Amino acid sequence: MQTKPNKSGGRIANVIIIPLVTLVFLSVVSIFVLMHWSARISDGSAKQSQLQLISGALQLVADDIAKQQSGVVTWDAAFYIANARHLDKEWVFDNMTHWLYANHGFTKSAIVGTDHEIRSVYSHDQNNSWLTPDILAQMTPAIAKARARYITSFKKTPSGLYSFEPSQRDKRYSIYETGILTLNGEPHLFSAAAIARQLQSVIALRVPPAVLISLTPLRGEKMAEITHMTRLDGFVLANNQNSREGIGQYLLRAPTGKAVGVIAWPVGRPGTQMLKRINPFLSIAAFMIAAVVIVVAIATRHMTKRLAISESRAVHTSRHDALSELPNRTHFHRLLSDELEKSKEDGSTTAIVYIDLDHFKDINDTLGHSAGDQVIIAIAKRLKHVLMDNGIVARISGDEFAMVVPNCKSDEWLDYILDQIQDEIAQPIKIGARELHATLSIGAAIAPRDGLDPDELLRKADIALYDAKANGRNRRSFFEPNMEDQVQSKDKLSRELRLALKNDELSLAYQPQSDTAAQRIVSVEALARWTKEDGTVVSPAQFIPVAEETGLINDIGLWVLNKACAKAHDWPDIVMSVNVSPNQFKHPRFVEKIMAILAANNLPPHRLEIEVTESVFAGRNDTVLKALRRLKNLGIKVALDDFGSGYSSLSYLRRFPFDTLKVDRDFLSDMNGNPEAEAIVVSIIQLGKALGMTIVAEGIETIEQIRFLQAHGCHRMQGYFISKPLGEKELAQFLDDFKAENAGNIGPGLSYTLRAAEA
Ligand code: C2E
Ligand code: MG
Ligand code: MG
């Protein structure tokens, strides 16, 4: 069986795997992004704190130069000289500007007077032209601030004079402002300090102070101090800001706000460094997670695929017959309903066909179940082969198949398809060394003509099948409304039969059986007759099967036995043959009942012969064999009736020693000069003889048949040529006539010919 996984398996896989893989992928990506993001944050905050460090260090250096400057600005002498009408430049040079260069490295200095006039300019290289209006302008805000603070540090006293009360900050060294500017493209630190008296006193008027401005280059010693303080390496002074990854830049601004340069340094990136360190581990972890996810995904896919396969296998098994692989009854019903829905929509015609394998039970019983299985498989294959994909074939019970033929345009088309099927089935089926010839009975109903409801159509196809079987099997019937009446009449028949038994409407006819020399009537076969109240005679071929179906056969069978045994007394030398149906053997006390009947009629057992057909061996073989053996042991004769009509098996003959073998009348009627049929009859006669049985040929109708049977040593014969089944009185007359004729020694051949001529 090939099973395709159904789509739900793929869906399950996708429902589990896709979200799982996506989730894991997103988690891994998120972790990476988060790590990078926090590394950046950490880098950023490290840079920020370094900038603050630099800013603080720069402030400290600036404060330091103010402190160095303070010695010369807070000094009475300097105050008087700086504010004197004529500035003593030599004193200023010696004690202030050059002194500051010599002691503290201030390369440039200048004194700005009360009215913001330049009173003195100093350069360590005597190039005093450095103080251009532009440079002065850069320092002006700082100078102005220093002046303002100086003035505002004089507080008015109640006397109206001003007393010097500098702020806490200004008190430390001097009143100053620091800043940065560029001079010849070089950043310089500068301090602008008010030149004040050492001992401040009360003054009447507040005037702006003279201011000493002192410059020192940032490069060199000052930068070294900053490096030392910040403990950061690799400072570089650059002119322009030029943002680059991994470079920290501290922007230097003049008090005017103008950018005057940049301190650049390779910025430490702890976040990135940490990331670099853990990156390999992170990558390995991500790789491992990915590997685990892939393995899990593959395993899940595999599992769900297997699940889907076993699911669809289970579905297939639940819907199909294990032996033939065809849809089973339930699934067929579903498929039929779907097909009918379609034909309702498009108005097409659909045929529903029931197929019954004739005598399948016999195959099972005679050749065994494995042979039966092989036959079913072969039939299933052939049905499928004919229908191909143009319909549905199902096995709905042991030997019953059903088909749906969609788009069945006409009855002729269906007939054609069924011809194909019967031709195909007619081919011999090989079972080991044996070749079996199977036949089918077929019943069909057609939608919408016979209805559109699946159950109704199936019922009608079944009725048609019943009709085909009732008409002798190996044929087909299409449903016709009057068939339903037949089914109903069958019910009616069974009801009437029950009453007939009660009302004594049954009787017996007796058909004589003679030896082949035609000199002696050896036995008579009791055959049931049913004459209705209105005089119509119902054939046993019609009512015995109904009696079997309804179970009434037990009562009828006992009635026949009783009557036949009672009558046997009237013809002392003749054996009474009674047909016994297989169902009667199912009765657990059947043998006891026969014994009771024999006893009641005081009939010795050897005067009774019971006839059974091969079908008696179907099913519970052992019980039947046991019962047959008991009957035989009691002295009752046992005949195998209609031999050759079913799937005759020689094994019956071996398993049970029949006294008599009745060759089915079909063989005799087939003969008619046909060498093959003759050969069969001859071989049956020889076989029966070899097994020590008495051979009876049934259905003898012609003198030729008698000559043939005489020539081949058949023991006995029964048939219309000798006599039709006769009533009690007619039989008595017949027996008398027969005796007289033979006593008259007319000679066998002639006597028959004469009687035939009379008939
Ligand atoms: P069977 O046991 O094989 O009986 C022989 C049948 O063949 C009888 O049909 C008989 O009338 C018919 N027959 C005899 N000679 C000829 C002939 O030369 N030509 C033709 N065409 N037919 C011939 P009948 O009486 O209609 O019985 C049919 C079957 O019904 C019997 O077949 C037997 O199987 C069954 N049957 C009859 N009575 C009983 C009964 O009391 N109990 C049971 N269980 N079955 C019975
Ligand atoms: Mg019989
Ligand atoms: Mg017979």
GROMACS .gro file of N, CA and C in nm, residues 53 191 395 445:
model
   12
   53LEU      N    1   3.612   6.479   3.219
   53LEU     CA    2   3.747   6.478   3.279
   53LEU      C    3   3.833   6.587   3.217
  191SER      N    4   4.447   8.432   3.118
  191SER     CA    5   4.376   8.476   3.238
  191SER      C    6   4.372   8.629   3.235
  395ARG      N    7  -1.550  -0.318  -0.209
  395ARG     CA    8  -1.591  -0.451  -0.163
  395ARG      C    9  -1.676  -0.428  -0.040
  445ALA      N   10  -2.894  -0.017  -1.027
  445ALA     CA   11  -2.997   0.087  -1.019
  445ALA      C   12  -2.935   0.213  -1.077
   0.00000   0.00000   0.00000
